[in-house]
């Protein structure tokens, strides 16, 4: 009876260990051994739908402003919900094809802009970075535990350089840095939590 009990416990431990290793190496795709090109390709192909909690720092010559936001991207629609600062909390900025909608429930305001010309270039979203990366002078390299994607834009003075920092193991975005033509950081977005759909 004792031998059967010990044998059962041993078999249970072996099965548990097998499933743990199977999950790590097969289900997760053994991310530790993924190379830079695989991670970059995944980002360029799969980052079309996601939801993220972000912290945004906007720097100007005179001051620095901080925002926390929820960001959603799905097909042709993008949505930002501002969580802080308190005076603009719950303000939403939505784009759907060529329509921009800004809603502020605190002051009961809603504005809709049709054929908004900047609609396709919302620099706070990852899909814009991906399009810029594909169309512009770009490169990828590894530094510490990150893969950094850099791109240089030709048509804008205020948004000239962009860097997307990816976690080397998970492939998830960690931060997006946007710089002006003097290489000065004007916007920094930190991805506190991101769910890729």
Coordinates of C-alpha atoms in Angstrom, one line a residue:
X1 CA 0.0 0.0 0.0
X2 CA 2.8 2.4 0.9
X3 CA 4.7 1.5 -2.3
X4 CA 1.6 2.3 -4.4
X5 CA 1.2 5.7 -2.6
X6 CA 4.9 6.6 -3.2
X7 CA 4.7 5.5 -6.8
X8 CA 1.6 7.6 -7.3
X9 CA 3.3 10.7 -5.8
X10 CA 6.4 10.1 -8.0
X11 CA 4.3 9.8 -11.2
X12 CA 2.3 12.9 -10.3
X13 CA 5.6 14.9 -9.8
X14 CA 7.0 13.6 -13.1
X15 CA 3.8 14.6 -14.9
X16 CA 3.8 18.1 -13.3
X17 CA 7.5 18.6 -14.3
X18 CA 6.7 17.5 -17.8
X19 CA 3.8 20.0 -18.2
X20 CA 5.9 22.8 -16.7
X21 CA 8.7 22.2 -19.3
X22 CA 6.2 21.7 -22.1
X23 CA 4.6 25.1 -21.2
X24 CA 7.9 26.9 -21.0
X25 CA 9.5 25.5 -24.2
X26 CA 6.6 24.7 -26.5
X27 CA 3.6 26.9 -25.6
X28 CA 5.7 30.0 -24.9
X29 CA 7.9 29.2 -27.9
X30 CA 11.1 29.3 -25.9
X31 CA 11.2 33.0 -26.0
X32 CA 14.6 33.1 -24.4
X33 CA 16.2 31.8 -27.6
X34 CA 14.3 34.0 -30.0
X35 CA 16.5 36.2 -32.0
X36 CA 16.2 39.9 -32.7
X37 CA 14.8 39.4 -36.2
X38 CA 12.0 37.2 -35.0
X39 CA 11.0 39.7 -32.3
X40 CA 11.1 42.6 -34.7
X41 CA 9.0 40.7 -37.3
X42 CA 6.4 39.8 -34.6
X43 CA 6.1 43.4 -33.6
X44 CA 5.8 44.6 -37.2
X45 CA 3.2 42.0 -38.1
X46 CA 1.2 41.4 -34.9
X47 CA 1.0 44.9 -33.2
X48 CA -2.3 45.8 -34.9
X49 CA -4.6 45.2 -32.0
X50 CA -3.7 45.9 -28.4
X51 CA -4.7 47.5 -25.1
X52 CA -2.2 49.3 -22.9
X53 CA -1.9 51.3 -19.7
X54 CA 0.7 54.0 -20.4
X55 CA 2.5 56.8 -18.7
X56 CA 3.2 59.7 -21.1
X57 CA 5.7 62.5 -20.4
X58 CA 5.5 65.6 -22.7
X59 CA 8.4 68.0 -22.6
X60 CA 8.5 71.5 -23.9
X61 CA 11.0 74.3 -23.5
X62 CA 9.2 75.6 -20.4
X63 CA 7.7 72.6 -18.7
X64 CA 7.1 68.9 -18.4
X65 CA 3.6 67.3 -18.2
X66 CA 2.7 63.8 -17.1
X67 CA -0.3 61.8 -18.1
X68 CA -1.6 58.3 -17.4
X69 CA -3.8 56.9 -20.1
X70 CA -5.4 53.8 -21.4
X71 CA -4.7 53.2 -25.1
X72 CA -6.7 50.9 -27.4
X73 CA -5.9 50.0 -31.0
X74 CA -8.1 47.8 -33.2
X75 CA -8.2 47.7 -37.0
X76 CA -9.0 51.2 -38.1
X77 CA -10.0 52.6 -34.7
X78 CA -7.8 54.1 -32.0
X79 CA -8.8 55.3 -28.6
X80 CA -7.1 57.2 -25.7
X81 CA -8.7 57.6 -22.3
X82 CA -6.9 60.0 -20.0
X83 CA -6.8 58.8 -16.3
X84 CA -4.7 61.6 -14.9
X85 CA -4.4 64.6 -14.3
X86 CA -7.7 64.9 -12.5
X87 CA -8.8 68.0 -14.4
X88 CA -9.1 66.1 -17.7
X89 CA -9.8 62.6 -16.3
X90 CA -12.0 60.4 -18.5
X91 CA -11.4 62.6 -21.5
X92 CA -11.4 60.4 -24.6
X93 CA -9.8 60.9 -28.0
X94 CA -11.1 58.4 -30.6
X95 CA -10.2 58.0 -34.3
X96 CA -12.2 55.9 -36.7
X97 CA -11.1 55.9 -40.3
X98 CA -11.1 59.7 -41.1
X99 CA -13.1 60.8 -38.1
X100 CA -11.7 62.3 -34.9
X101 CA -13.9 62.5 -31.8
X102 CA -13.0 64.2 -28.6
X103 CA -15.2 63.8 -25.6
X104 CA -14.9 65.4 -22.2
X105 CA -17.7 64.4 -19.8
X106 CA -16.6 66.8 -17.1
X107 CA -17.6 69.8 -19.2
X108 CA -20.2 68.0 -21.3
X109 CA -18.2 68.5 -24.5
X110 CA -18.0 66.5 -27.6
X111 CA -16.3 67.5 -30.8
X112 CA -16.3 65.6 -34.1
X113 CA -13.9 66.3 -36.9
X114 CA -14.5 64.7 -40.3
X115 CA -11.6 64.2 -42.8
X116 CA -9.1 65.2 -40.1
X117 CA -5.8 65.4 -42.0
X118 CA -3.6 64.3 -39.1
X119 CA -5.8 61.3 -38.3
X120 CA -3.4 58.8 -39.8
X121 CA -0.4 60.2 -37.9
X122 CA -1.2 59.8 -34.2
X123 CA 2.3 59.5 -32.8
X124 CA 1.1 58.1 -29.5
X125 CA 0.1 54.8 -31.0
X126 CA 2.3 51.9 -31.9
X127 CA 0.7 51.4 -35.3
X128 CA 2.0 54.8 -36.4
X129 CA 5.5 53.9 -35.2
X130 CA 5.3 50.6 -37.2
X131 CA 4.3 52.4 -40.4
X132 CA 7.0 55.0 -39.9
X133 CA 9.5 52.2 -39.3
X134 CA 8.5 50.4 -42.5
X135 CA 8.6 53.5 -44.6
X136 CA 11.6 55.5 -43.2
X137 CA 15.3 55.1 -42.6
X138 CA 15.3 52.5 -39.8
X139 CA 17.4 50.1 -37.9
X140 CA 17.2 47.6 -35.1
X141 CA 19.9 46.6 -32.5
X142 CA 20.3 45.0 -29.1
X143 CA 21.4 46.8 -26.0
X144 CA 21.4 45.3 -22.5
X145 CA 18.1 43.3 -22.2
X146 CA 16.3 45.3 -24.9
X147 CA 15.9 45.4 -28.7
X148 CA 15.7 48.9 -29.9
X149 CA 14.0 49.9 -33.1
X150 CA 15.0 53.3 -34.4
X151 CA 13.5 55.3 -37.2
X152 CA 14.3 58.8 -38.7
X153 CA 11.4 60.7 -40.3
X154 CA 11.9 63.1 -43.2
X155 CA 8.9 65.3 -43.1
X156 CA 8.6 66.7 -39.6
X157 CA 10.8 69.0 -37.4
X158 CA 9.0 68.3 -34.1
X159 CA 8.8 64.5 -34.6
X160 CA 12.0 63.6 -36.3
X161 CA 13.4 60.5 -34.5
X162 CA 11.6 57.6 -32.8
X163 CA 12.9 54.7 -30.6
X164 CA 10.8 51.8 -29.6
X165 CA 12.3 49.7 -26.8
X166 CA 11.3 46.1 -26.6
X167 CA 11.8 43.5 -23.9
X168 CA 14.2 41.0 -25.4
X169 CA 12.5 38.0 -23.7
X170 CA 8.8 38.7 -24.1
X171 CA 9.1 41.0 -27.2
X172 CA 6.6 43.4 -25.6
X173 CA 7.1 47.2 -25.9
X174 CA 8.6 48.8 -22.8
X175 CA 8.8 52.5 -24.0
X176 CA 8.5 54.7 -27.0
X177 CA 10.7 57.8 -27.2
X178 CA 10.0 60.6 -29.7
X179 CA 12.6 63.2 -30.4
X180 CA 12.8 66.4 -32.3
X181 CA 15.3 67.4 -35.0
X182 CA 17.9 68.3 -32.4
X183 CA 17.6 64.8 -30.8
X184 CA 15.9 66.2 -27.8
X185 CA 13.2 64.0 -26.2
X186 CA 9.8 65.6 -26.5
X187 CA 7.5 62.6 -25.7
X188 CA 8.2 59.5 -23.7
X189 CA 5.6 56.7 -23.4
X190 CA 6.1 54.0 -20.9
X191 CA 4.0 50.8 -21.3
X192 CA 3.1 49.8 -17.8
X193 CA 0.9 47.0 -19.0
X194 CA 0.2 45.9 -22.6
X195 CA -2.1 43.1 -23.9
X196 CA -1.6 42.2 -27.5
X197 CA -4.8 40.7 -29.0

